[in-house]
Amino acid sequence: MGLRINTNILSLNAQRNLNNTSRSLGKALERLASGSRINRAGDDAAGLAISEGLKAQRRGLGQAVRNANDSLGFLNTAEGALSEITNITQRLRELAIQAANGAIGAKERGFLDDEVSALLEEFNRIASQAEFNGTKLLDGTFDSTELQVGVNKGETITFTIGDARTSSLGALAILSGAQNQLGSSFSGLTLGAAATSISPNASSDSLSHLGNGYSSIAVAAAVNAQLGVTGIRADVQDTVLKINALDTITMGTVAAFVDGDFSINGISIVGSVATVDDMLDTINDFSSSTGVKARLVANSTDDIELYAEDGRNVVVSVVAGATAAGEVFNIFDDAENIQSAGGLNVLFTAAGVASSGLTDKIYTGAIQISSAETVIIGGTNTSAAFGFAEQVIAVDSDNAIFSIDVSTQESAQDALQTVDATLSQLNGLRSGLGSVQNRLESTIRNLGISLENISAAESQIRDADIAAETAELTRAQILQQAGVAVLGQANTAAQVALSLLRF
């Protein structure tokens, strides 16, 4: 390598390496000062894009947790007010029981009635004034609302509370044991406490509409699945179908049921029948498969009824021309309890031939529907369809809990019934709130786990490794010191050429 004085290559090389070292030193200092491995897009373009997405998700999860906690406070406020209202109602029940006792006089009942009035005023005050952040909770103005508890659209929890004022609680309308209850119309209504107003409404909205063949169990399950939203409860009653043995039965003559002639719930009933007891035994032999049992009708020696205790459908099928020699049985609707698509009349004649065929006639168990609100039930009002006939079961608020008094023994008894209905409704309201509270607590725990995992993933990409960066800083500092020393030597290297010019 020749000696040159115009261009100092050694110095330029030392300067370049010193600049690189200075940049490394500055980056290490920046990462240590900020705690972040990525401080600009150039540090890691792909990592920045991924970490920004994770950052948005992390911040969204944090807000979702705060939303859920705010919602818990909202629900806790409502539940606290309902808890105190329940305590008041329990005291009202004690007073009603005390006033119903014939051992106390009218004067004492007057004192009890005064306390009842005072408690009802406080009851109504709490329900009317309970609020959260300016929102009334229990006065009936709070509609169904959605709680945003996720980071994306649609990740919500929907709930409602209901009206807890004294003008709304205590009135209960119940529909049970109705003829053709799932058929073309409602009748035979049984009213609960303080429910007096029931009227049809041909233009009402539908609560539920069921196609042909749906069971009472499925209906009740579908209704109860929306209990927290609608406040409507459905309970399944027994399904009962009578088989009427006519006077022309010749006892002792064997009637043979051949496979496929007569079936219950799709199971062929096969056997020989000479007596009513034989008929009972034959049907009950297949009860484990059909879910249907047979028994004698009360106060009868020859009338049999089929029943399904769990309310399942009873599907009866008889083939036209089925042989049942010597027996006459008439299978028909029980107007007191059976809901069917139309009249059923299958006769096993004395000649032993079914006079008409019956394929899959469905008998549906009665459903009891109860609610503290006006119940709107809709469906097609024809005898051919299994569905709810359109009807409005309205509650008369004039007889709600605010109207109770215990001034007489009789009114105390009535008050007790209304208070019990109120307690049941309050328990339903609190139960609904409790389920949402538990759901929110589970949501908060799940969000916390997600937040932790997302934060860890973001940190892995974005955050600086302090140990590694400290080592890099030390290395850069040493190289910088060495670079400065070498640069000094390189800058003086050209002076060697001057020694050649000395004489």
Short mmCIF file of C-alpha atoms in Angstrom, two decimals, residues 15-485:
data_model
loop_
_atom_site.label_atom_id
_atom_site.label_comp_id
_atom_site.label_asym_id
_atom_site.label_seq_id
_atom_site.Cartn_x
_atom_site.Cartn_y
_atom_site.Cartn_z
CA GLN A 15 -14.78 7.09 10.53
CA ARG A 16 -17.25 4.71 8.85
CA ASN A 17 -16.93 2.10 11.56
CA LEU A 18 -17.14 4.75 14.25
CA ASN A 19 -20.37 6.08 12.72
CA ASN A 20 -21.87 2.57 12.67
CA THR A 21 -20.88 2.09 16.27
CA SER A 22 -22.41 5.44 17.21
CA ARG A 23 -25.70 4.46 15.53
CA SER A 24 -25.76 1.14 17.38
CA LEU A 25 -25.00 2.95 20.61
CA GLY A 26 -27.79 5.47 19.98
CA LYS A 27 -30.31 2.72 19.16
CA ALA A 28 -29.40 0.81 22.31
CA LEU A 29 -29.75 3.97 24.40
CA GLU A 30 -33.11 4.73 22.73
CA ARG A 31 -34.49 1.25 23.42
CA LEU A 32 -33.28 1.33 27.01
CA ALA A 33 -34.74 4.80 27.54
CA SER A 34 -38.14 3.96 25.97
CA GLY A 35 -38.36 0.31 26.98
CA SER A 36 -39.57 -0.50 23.46
CA ARG A 37 -37.78 -2.53 20.83
CA ILE A 38 -39.83 -0.86 18.08
CA ASN A 39 -39.76 2.94 18.23
CA ARG A 40 -40.35 3.61 14.54
CA ALA A 41 -41.62 1.60 11.60
CA GLY A 42 -38.09 1.09 10.32
CA ASP A 43 -37.12 -0.83 13.44
CA ASP A 44 -39.42 -3.76 12.46
CA ALA A 45 -42.11 -3.07 9.87
CA ALA A 46 -43.87 -6.44 10.17
CA GLY A 47 -43.58 -6.48 13.94
CA LEU A 48 -45.04 -2.97 14.11
CA ALA A 49 -48.09 -3.98 12.05
CA ILE A 50 -48.74 -7.06 14.20
CA SER A 51 -48.16 -5.26 17.49
CA GLU A 52 -50.46 -2.36 16.55
CA GLY A 53 -53.28 -4.85 15.90
CA LEU A 54 -52.61 -6.49 19.25
CA LYS A 55 -52.46 -3.08 20.90
CA ALA A 56 -55.90 -2.17 19.56
CA GLN A 57 -57.27 -5.48 20.82
CA ARG A 58 -55.61 -5.01 24.21
CA ARG A 59 -57.04 -1.54 24.69
CA GLY A 60 -60.45 -2.75 23.55
CA LEU A 61 -60.34 -5.59 26.07
CA GLY A 62 -59.44 -3.14 28.80
CA GLN A 63 -62.46 -1.00 27.94
CA ALA A 64 -64.66 -4.10 27.77
CA VAL A 65 -63.58 -5.02 31.31
CA ARG A 66 -64.45 -1.51 32.47
CA ASN A 67 -67.81 -1.76 30.69
CA ALA A 68 -68.57 -5.05 32.41
CA ASN A 69 -67.62 -3.64 35.80
CA ASP A 70 -69.82 -0.59 35.19
CA SER A 71 -72.65 -2.94 34.21
CA LEU A 72 -72.13 -4.92 37.41
CA GLY A 73 -72.48 -1.71 39.38
CA PHE A 74 -75.66 -0.99 37.43
CA LEU A 75 -77.11 -4.41 38.23
CA ASN A 76 -75.94 -4.34 41.84
CA THR A 77 -77.81 -1.08 42.33
CA ALA A 78 -81.02 -2.59 40.96
CA GLU A 79 -80.58 -5.81 42.92
CA GLY A 80 -79.93 -3.89 46.13
CA ALA A 81 -83.17 -1.98 45.70
CA LEU A 82 -85.06 -5.20 44.92
CA SER A 83 -83.52 -6.83 48.00
CA GLU A 84 -84.92 -4.12 50.24
CA ILE A 85 -88.28 -4.27 48.47
CA THR A 86 -88.30 -8.01 49.11
CA ASN A 87 -87.62 -7.40 52.81
CA ILE A 88 -90.57 -5.01 52.89
CA THR A 89 -92.76 -7.60 51.15
CA GLN A 90 -91.73 -10.25 53.68
CA ARG A 91 -92.82 -7.90 56.44
CA LEU A 92 -96.12 -7.30 54.60
CA ARG A 93 -96.66 -11.05 54.58
CA GLU A 94 -96.06 -11.26 58.31
CA LEU A 95 -98.59 -8.49 58.88
CA ALA A 96 -101.15 -10.19 56.61
CA ILE A 97 -100.76 -13.47 58.50
CA GLN A 98 -101.10 -11.66 61.81
CA ALA A 99 -104.18 -9.75 60.65
CA ALA A 100 -105.78 -12.96 59.35
CA ASN A 101 -105.80 -14.35 62.87
CA GLY A 102 -109.30 -14.27 64.34
CA ALA A 103 -107.88 -13.80 67.83
CA ILE A 104 -107.15 -10.10 67.29
CA GLY A 105 -109.73 -7.34 67.10
CA ALA A 106 -110.57 -4.60 64.61
CA LYS A 107 -108.54 -2.00 66.50
CA GLU A 108 -105.38 -4.07 66.35
CA ARG A 109 -105.97 -4.75 62.67
CA GLY A 110 -106.22 -1.01 62.14
CA PHE A 111 -102.74 -0.58 63.58
CA LEU A 112 -101.47 -3.35 61.35
CA ASP A 113 -103.14 -1.75 58.34
CA ASP A 114 -101.41 1.55 59.12
CA GLU A 115 -98.04 -0.19 59.02
CA VAL A 116 -99.00 -1.90 55.77
CA SER A 117 -99.82 1.48 54.21
CA ALA A 118 -96.51 2.96 55.36
CA LEU A 119 -94.55 -0.01 54.05
CA LEU A 120 -96.32 0.19 50.69
CA GLU A 121 -95.37 3.85 50.39
CA GLU A 122 -91.73 3.01 51.05
CA PHE A 123 -91.99 0.06 48.68
CA ASN A 124 -93.18 2.35 45.90
CA ARG A 125 -90.66 5.09 46.75
CA ILE A 126 -87.72 2.71 46.43
CA ALA A 127 -89.02 1.30 43.14
CA SER A 128 -89.73 4.75 41.71
CA GLN A 129 -86.46 6.41 42.77
CA ALA A 130 -83.88 3.65 42.30
CA GLU A 131 -81.55 4.89 39.56
CA PHE A 132 -78.04 4.55 38.19
CA ASN A 133 -76.32 7.45 36.46
CA GLY A 134 -79.67 9.14 35.89
CA THR A 135 -81.41 6.01 34.56
CA LYS A 136 -84.49 4.84 36.46
CA LEU A 137 -84.22 1.13 37.10
CA LEU A 138 -87.44 -0.20 38.60
CA ASP A 139 -90.23 2.20 37.64
CA GLY A 140 -91.14 0.41 34.42
CA THR A 141 -89.41 2.89 32.09
CA PHE A 142 -86.24 0.83 31.73
CA ASP A 143 -86.45 -1.14 28.49
CA SER A 144 -84.32 -4.02 27.36
CA THR A 145 -80.73 -2.86 26.90
CA GLU A 146 -77.49 -4.22 25.52
CA LEU A 147 -74.24 -4.26 27.48
CA GLN A 148 -71.13 -4.05 25.29
CA VAL A 149 -68.79 -6.56 26.90
CA GLY A 150 -66.60 -7.47 23.92
CA VAL A 151 -64.23 -5.79 21.50
CA ASN A 152 -66.28 -6.41 18.37
CA LYS A 153 -69.75 -5.62 17.06
CA GLY A 154 -72.46 -7.87 18.47
CA GLU A 155 -70.48 -8.97 21.53
CA THR A 156 -73.21 -7.85 23.90
CA ILE A 157 -75.38 -9.11 26.75
CA THR A 158 -79.06 -8.18 26.56
CA PHE A 159 -81.26 -7.96 29.64
CA THR A 160 -84.26 -6.20 31.10
CA ILE A 161 -85.42 -5.59 34.67
CA GLY A 162 -89.15 -4.97 34.73
CA ASP A 163 -91.52 -2.81 36.72
CA ALA A 164 -91.22 -3.21 40.50
CA ARG A 165 -93.74 -0.58 41.56
CA THR A 166 -96.67 -1.52 43.76
CA SER A 167 -99.06 -0.84 40.89
CA SER A 168 -97.46 -3.62 38.84
CA LEU A 169 -96.57 -6.37 41.28
CA GLY A 170 -98.99 -8.84 42.78
CA ALA A 171 -101.30 -9.24 39.79
CA LEU A 172 -100.92 -12.58 38.07
CA ALA A 173 -102.76 -14.10 35.13
CA ILE A 174 -102.62 -17.87 34.73
CA LEU A 175 -103.95 -19.98 31.88
CA SER A 176 -104.16 -23.68 32.71
CA GLY A 177 -106.18 -26.81 32.00
CA ALA A 178 -107.84 -25.19 29.02
CA GLN A 179 -109.81 -27.10 26.43
CA ASN A 180 -108.06 -26.97 23.04
CA GLN A 181 -105.41 -24.86 24.68
CA LEU A 182 -103.03 -25.49 21.81
CA GLY A 183 -105.82 -25.75 19.29
CA SER A 184 -108.22 -23.23 17.89
CA SER A 185 -109.26 -21.25 20.93
CA PHE A 186 -108.86 -20.65 24.64
CA SER A 187 -111.47 -21.55 27.21
CA GLY A 188 -111.74 -22.65 30.81
CA LEU A 189 -109.35 -19.99 32.08
CA THR A 190 -108.20 -20.16 35.68
CA LEU A 191 -107.20 -16.77 37.08
CA GLY A 192 -104.58 -16.25 39.72
CA ALA A 193 -104.28 -13.55 42.31
CA ALA A 194 -105.90 -10.27 41.34
CA ALA A 195 -106.17 -11.13 37.63
CA THR A 196 -109.56 -10.22 36.20
CA SER A 197 -109.16 -8.93 32.65
CA ILE A 198 -108.90 -11.39 29.77
CA SER A 199 -109.80 -10.30 26.27
CA PRO A 200 -109.08 -11.49 22.71
CA ASN A 201 -107.01 -9.41 20.36
CA ALA A 202 -107.04 -10.56 16.74
CA SER A 203 -104.23 -8.20 15.74
CA SER A 204 -101.81 -8.94 18.54
CA ASP A 205 -98.20 -9.91 17.97
CA SER A 206 -97.24 -13.55 18.26
CA LEU A 207 -95.34 -14.89 21.24
CA SER A 208 -94.93 -18.30 19.65
CA HIS A 209 -96.34 -20.26 16.76
CA LEU A 210 -95.86 -23.99 16.48
CA GLY A 211 -96.25 -26.30 13.54
CA ASN A 212 -98.24 -29.50 13.55
CA GLY A 213 -96.65 -32.16 15.74
CA TYR A 214 -94.66 -30.01 18.19
CA SER A 215 -94.81 -31.35 21.72
CA SER A 216 -95.85 -29.52 24.86
CA ILE A 217 -92.39 -30.16 26.26
CA ALA A 218 -90.80 -28.33 23.34
CA VAL A 219 -93.33 -25.51 23.61
CA ALA A 220 -92.69 -25.03 27.32
CA ALA A 221 -88.93 -25.19 26.83
CA ALA A 222 -89.10 -22.57 24.07
CA VAL A 223 -91.23 -20.26 26.21
CA ASN A 224 -89.09 -20.69 29.33
CA ALA A 225 -85.90 -20.05 27.35
CA GLN A 226 -87.10 -16.45 27.03
CA LEU A 227 -88.27 -16.18 30.64
CA GLY A 228 -85.72 -13.50 31.48
CA VAL A 229 -86.90 -11.35 28.58
CA THR A 230 -90.64 -12.00 28.44
CA GLY A 231 -91.40 -12.77 32.08
CA ILE A 232 -93.65 -15.60 30.87
CA ARG A 233 -93.40 -19.08 32.35
CA ALA A 234 -94.85 -22.28 30.90
CA ASP A 235 -95.41 -25.54 32.78
CA VAL A 236 -96.36 -28.82 31.11
CA GLN A 237 -99.38 -30.72 32.39
CA ASP A 238 -100.25 -34.39 31.82
CA THR A 239 -101.44 -35.53 28.39
CA VAL A 240 -104.59 -37.64 28.78
CA LEU A 241 -106.60 -39.56 26.16
CA LYS A 242 -109.64 -41.66 27.01
CA ILE A 243 -110.59 -44.98 25.45
CA ASN A 244 -114.23 -45.55 26.16
CA ALA A 245 -115.28 -49.21 26.29
CA LEU A 246 -118.91 -49.38 25.15
CA ASP A 247 -121.61 -51.56 26.72
CA THR A 248 -121.54 -53.98 23.79
CA ILE A 249 -118.22 -55.48 24.85
CA THR A 250 -118.51 -59.21 25.13
CA MET A 251 -116.21 -60.10 27.99
CA GLY A 252 -114.15 -63.18 27.50
CA THR A 253 -113.91 -62.82 23.73
CA VAL A 254 -110.30 -62.38 22.66
CA ALA A 255 -109.45 -59.30 20.60
CA ALA A 256 -106.16 -59.66 18.77
CA PHE A 257 -104.06 -56.57 18.00
CA VAL A 258 -101.79 -57.46 15.09
CA ASP A 259 -98.45 -55.73 14.52
CA GLY A 260 -99.06 -52.42 12.75
CA ASP A 261 -102.83 -52.27 13.41
CA PHE A 262 -102.73 -50.11 16.53
CA SER A 263 -99.75 -47.98 17.64
CA ILE A 264 -98.94 -45.37 20.26
CA ASN A 265 -96.10 -42.93 19.59
CA GLY A 266 -95.01 -45.09 16.67
CA ILE A 267 -94.77 -48.30 18.70
CA SER A 268 -97.09 -51.13 17.63
CA ILE A 269 -99.26 -52.45 20.45
CA VAL A 270 -99.44 -56.21 19.96
CA GLY A 271 -101.32 -58.64 22.17
CA SER A 272 -104.53 -60.49 22.98
CA VAL A 273 -107.26 -58.69 24.90
CA ALA A 274 -110.20 -60.42 26.59
CA THR A 275 -110.87 -57.99 29.44
CA VAL A 276 -110.34 -54.34 30.29
CA ASP A 277 -107.48 -55.43 32.54
CA ASP A 278 -105.92 -57.18 29.54
CA MET A 279 -106.15 -53.91 27.62
CA LEU A 280 -104.43 -52.06 30.48
CA ASP A 281 -101.70 -54.66 30.76
CA THR A 282 -101.10 -54.78 27.01
CA ILE A 283 -100.65 -51.01 26.69
CA ASN A 284 -98.56 -50.76 29.86
CA ASP A 285 -96.27 -53.54 28.63
CA PHE A 286 -95.10 -51.09 25.97
CA SER A 287 -94.97 -47.97 28.21
CA SER A 288 -91.17 -48.03 28.49
CA SER A 289 -91.03 -47.58 24.71
CA THR A 290 -94.01 -45.28 24.19
CA GLY A 291 -93.73 -43.14 27.31
CA VAL A 292 -97.49 -43.59 27.66
CA LYS A 293 -99.33 -45.56 30.33
CA ALA A 294 -102.94 -46.71 30.68
CA ARG A 295 -105.21 -46.61 33.70
CA LEU A 296 -108.90 -46.87 34.53
CA VAL A 297 -110.83 -43.63 34.56
CA ALA A 298 -111.81 -42.62 38.08
CA ASN A 299 -115.15 -44.12 39.18
CA SER A 300 -115.27 -46.35 36.11
CA THR A 301 -114.79 -50.06 35.51
CA ASP A 302 -114.49 -50.07 31.75
CA ASP A 303 -113.20 -46.65 30.66
CA ILE A 304 -109.46 -46.48 30.05
CA GLU A 305 -107.37 -43.36 29.71
CA LEU A 306 -103.91 -43.06 28.20
CA TYR A 307 -101.62 -40.57 29.91
CA ALA A 308 -98.08 -39.21 29.57
CA GLU A 309 -96.89 -37.83 32.88
CA ASP A 310 -94.16 -35.71 31.33
CA GLY A 311 -96.60 -33.98 28.96
CA ARG A 312 -95.18 -35.50 25.80
CA ASN A 313 -97.41 -35.89 22.76
CA VAL A 314 -99.55 -39.01 22.55
CA VAL A 315 -99.61 -40.07 18.90
CA VAL A 316 -102.30 -42.68 18.20
CA SER A 317 -102.44 -44.57 14.90
CA VAL A 318 -105.10 -47.10 13.89
CA VAL A 319 -105.16 -48.76 10.48
CA ALA A 320 -108.56 -48.95 8.77
CA GLY A 321 -109.70 -52.55 8.74
CA ALA A 322 -107.73 -53.45 11.85
CA THR A 323 -109.12 -56.62 13.41
CA ALA A 324 -110.17 -56.63 17.03
CA ALA A 325 -112.74 -59.39 17.18
CA GLY A 326 -115.54 -59.20 19.69
CA GLU A 327 -114.52 -55.86 21.20
CA VAL A 328 -115.98 -52.38 20.81
CA PHE A 329 -113.71 -49.50 21.82
CA ASN A 330 -114.30 -45.86 21.10
CA ILE A 331 -111.20 -43.65 21.14
CA PHE A 332 -112.02 -39.98 21.34
CA ASP A 333 -110.97 -36.55 22.58
CA ASP A 334 -111.26 -35.76 26.25
CA ALA A 335 -112.73 -32.27 26.04
CA GLU A 336 -111.49 -31.42 29.51
CA ASN A 337 -107.81 -31.95 28.87
CA ILE A 338 -107.00 -33.00 25.32
CA GLN A 339 -105.84 -30.67 22.60
CA SER A 340 -106.11 -32.08 19.10
CA ALA A 341 -106.34 -31.01 15.49
CA GLY A 342 -109.96 -32.10 15.19
CA GLY A 343 -112.54 -34.66 16.26
CA LEU A 344 -111.28 -38.20 16.59
CA ASN A 345 -113.70 -41.11 16.57
CA VAL A 346 -112.23 -44.52 15.85
CA LEU A 347 -114.57 -47.39 16.61
CA PHE A 348 -113.54 -50.98 17.05
CA THR A 349 -116.83 -52.59 16.04
CA ALA A 350 -118.27 -55.84 17.31
CA ALA A 351 -117.26 -57.39 14.02
CA GLY A 352 -113.71 -56.48 14.88
CA VAL A 353 -112.99 -53.96 12.11
CA ALA A 354 -111.96 -50.34 12.66
CA SER A 355 -114.61 -48.25 10.93
CA SER A 356 -112.19 -45.48 10.01
CA GLY A 357 -108.45 -45.25 9.71
CA LEU A 358 -106.43 -42.95 11.94
CA THR A 359 -102.88 -42.05 11.07
CA ASP A 360 -100.76 -40.18 13.60
CA LYS A 361 -103.39 -38.16 15.42
CA ILE A 362 -101.49 -36.06 17.92
CA TYR A 363 -102.69 -35.31 21.44
CA THR A 364 -100.74 -32.57 23.15
CA GLY A 365 -100.47 -32.05 26.90
CA ALA A 366 -101.88 -28.91 28.43
CA ILE A 367 -99.49 -26.03 29.08
CA GLN A 368 -99.94 -23.62 31.96
CA ILE A 369 -98.81 -20.10 31.09
CA SER A 370 -98.24 -17.50 33.81
CA SER A 371 -96.93 -13.96 33.80
CA ALA A 372 -96.97 -10.77 35.81
CA GLU A 373 -97.45 -8.77 32.64
CA THR A 374 -100.01 -8.74 29.85
CA VAL A 375 -99.39 -11.89 27.84
CA ILE A 376 -99.89 -11.68 24.08
CA ILE A 377 -100.18 -15.10 22.49
CA GLY A 378 -100.47 -15.46 18.74
CA GLY A 379 -101.04 -18.17 16.20
CA THR A 380 -103.31 -19.36 13.44
CA ASN A 381 -106.86 -19.58 14.73
CA THR A 382 -107.87 -22.75 12.89
CA SER A 383 -108.68 -26.17 14.22
CA ALA A 384 -106.21 -27.76 11.80
CA ALA A 385 -103.10 -26.16 13.27
CA PHE A 386 -101.28 -26.84 16.47
CA GLY A 387 -100.26 -23.40 17.67
CA PHE A 388 -101.28 -20.76 20.14
CA ALA A 389 -104.62 -19.18 19.33
CA GLU A 390 -104.36 -15.41 19.38
CA GLN A 391 -105.28 -14.11 22.77
CA VAL A 392 -104.39 -11.39 25.23
CA ILE A 393 -104.28 -12.37 28.87
CA ALA A 394 -104.24 -9.01 30.59
CA VAL A 395 -103.49 -8.22 34.20
CA ASP A 396 -105.77 -5.86 36.09
CA SER A 397 -103.40 -3.50 37.94
CA ASP A 398 -106.26 -2.19 40.10
CA ASN A 399 -105.82 -5.30 42.20
CA ALA A 400 -102.02 -5.23 42.48
CA ILE A 401 -100.20 -5.11 45.80
CA PHE A 402 -100.67 -1.37 46.28
CA SER A 403 -104.40 -1.99 46.86
CA ILE A 404 -104.08 -4.54 49.67
CA ASP A 405 -105.34 -3.86 53.16
CA VAL A 406 -105.55 -5.93 56.31
CA SER A 407 -108.37 -4.07 58.02
CA THR A 408 -110.53 -7.21 58.06
CA GLN A 409 -109.81 -10.89 58.41
CA GLU A 410 -111.11 -11.55 54.89
CA SER A 411 -109.06 -8.77 53.29
CA ALA A 412 -106.00 -10.03 55.14
CA GLN A 413 -106.49 -13.44 53.54
CA ASP A 414 -106.76 -11.80 50.12
CA ALA A 415 -103.70 -9.68 50.88
CA LEU A 416 -101.73 -12.80 51.74
CA GLN A 417 -102.44 -14.26 48.31
CA THR A 418 -101.40 -11.03 46.57
CA VAL A 419 -98.25 -10.71 48.69
CA ASP A 420 -97.27 -14.28 47.83
CA ALA A 421 -97.68 -13.48 44.14
CA THR A 422 -95.56 -10.36 44.64
CA LEU A 423 -92.81 -12.33 46.36
CA SER A 424 -92.80 -14.81 43.52
CA GLN A 425 -92.47 -12.02 40.97
CA LEU A 426 -89.74 -10.28 42.98
CA ASN A 427 -87.85 -13.54 43.22
CA GLY A 428 -88.13 -13.87 39.47
CA LEU A 429 -86.80 -10.35 38.94
CA ARG A 430 -83.90 -10.92 41.32
CA SER A 431 -83.16 -14.31 39.83
CA GLY A 432 -82.97 -12.75 36.38
CA LEU A 433 -80.61 -10.05 37.64
CA GLY A 434 -78.53 -12.63 39.47
CA SER A 435 -78.07 -14.71 36.34
CA VAL A 436 -76.87 -11.63 34.43
CA GLN A 437 -74.57 -10.68 37.33
CA ASN A 438 -73.02 -14.15 37.31
CA ARG A 439 -72.68 -13.96 33.57
CA LEU A 440 -70.92 -10.60 33.80
CA GLU A 441 -68.54 -11.90 36.46
CA SER A 442 -67.66 -14.82 34.19
CA THR A 443 -67.25 -12.37 31.32
CA ILE A 444 -64.88 -10.21 33.37
CA ARG A 445 -62.75 -13.22 34.28
CA ASN A 446 -62.62 -14.34 30.66
CA LEU A 447 -61.78 -10.84 29.45
CA GLY A 448 -59.02 -10.65 32.06
CA ILE A 449 -57.45 -13.87 30.76
CA SER A 450 -57.70 -12.64 27.17
CA LEU A 451 -56.22 -9.28 28.14
CA GLU A 452 -53.29 -11.00 29.84
CA ASN A 453 -52.55 -13.22 26.85
CA ILE A 454 -52.87 -10.42 24.29
CA SER A 455 -50.63 -8.16 26.39
CA ALA A 456 -48.01 -10.91 26.61
CA ALA A 457 -48.08 -11.39 22.85
CA GLU A 458 -47.75 -7.66 22.21
CA SER A 459 -44.92 -7.35 24.73
CA GLN A 460 -43.03 -10.19 23.07
CA ILE A 461 -43.02 -8.24 19.82
CA ARG A 462 -42.79 -4.61 20.92
CA ASP A 463 -40.95 -4.44 24.25
CA ALA A 464 -37.17 -4.24 24.54
CA ASP A 465 -35.14 -7.02 26.16
CA ILE A 466 -33.26 -4.97 28.76
CA ALA A 467 -30.54 -7.56 29.29
CA ALA A 468 -29.84 -7.85 25.58
CA GLU A 469 -29.95 -4.11 25.04
CA THR A 470 -27.58 -3.49 27.98
CA ALA A 471 -25.10 -5.94 26.50
CA GLU A 472 -25.44 -4.20 23.14
CA LEU A 473 -24.88 -0.82 24.81
CA THR A 474 -21.70 -2.05 26.51
CA ARG A 475 -20.39 -3.52 23.25
CA ALA A 476 -21.14 -0.27 21.38
CA GLN A 477 -19.42 1.83 24.04
CA ILE A 478 -16.27 -0.30 23.85
CA LEU A 479 -16.26 -0.17 20.07
CA GLN A 480 -16.78 3.57 20.17
CA GLN A 481 -13.79 4.08 22.44
CA ALA A 482 -11.68 1.82 20.23
CA GLY A 483 -12.91 3.61 17.11
CA VAL A 484 -11.95 7.01 18.50
CA ALA A 485 -8.45 5.76 19.35
#
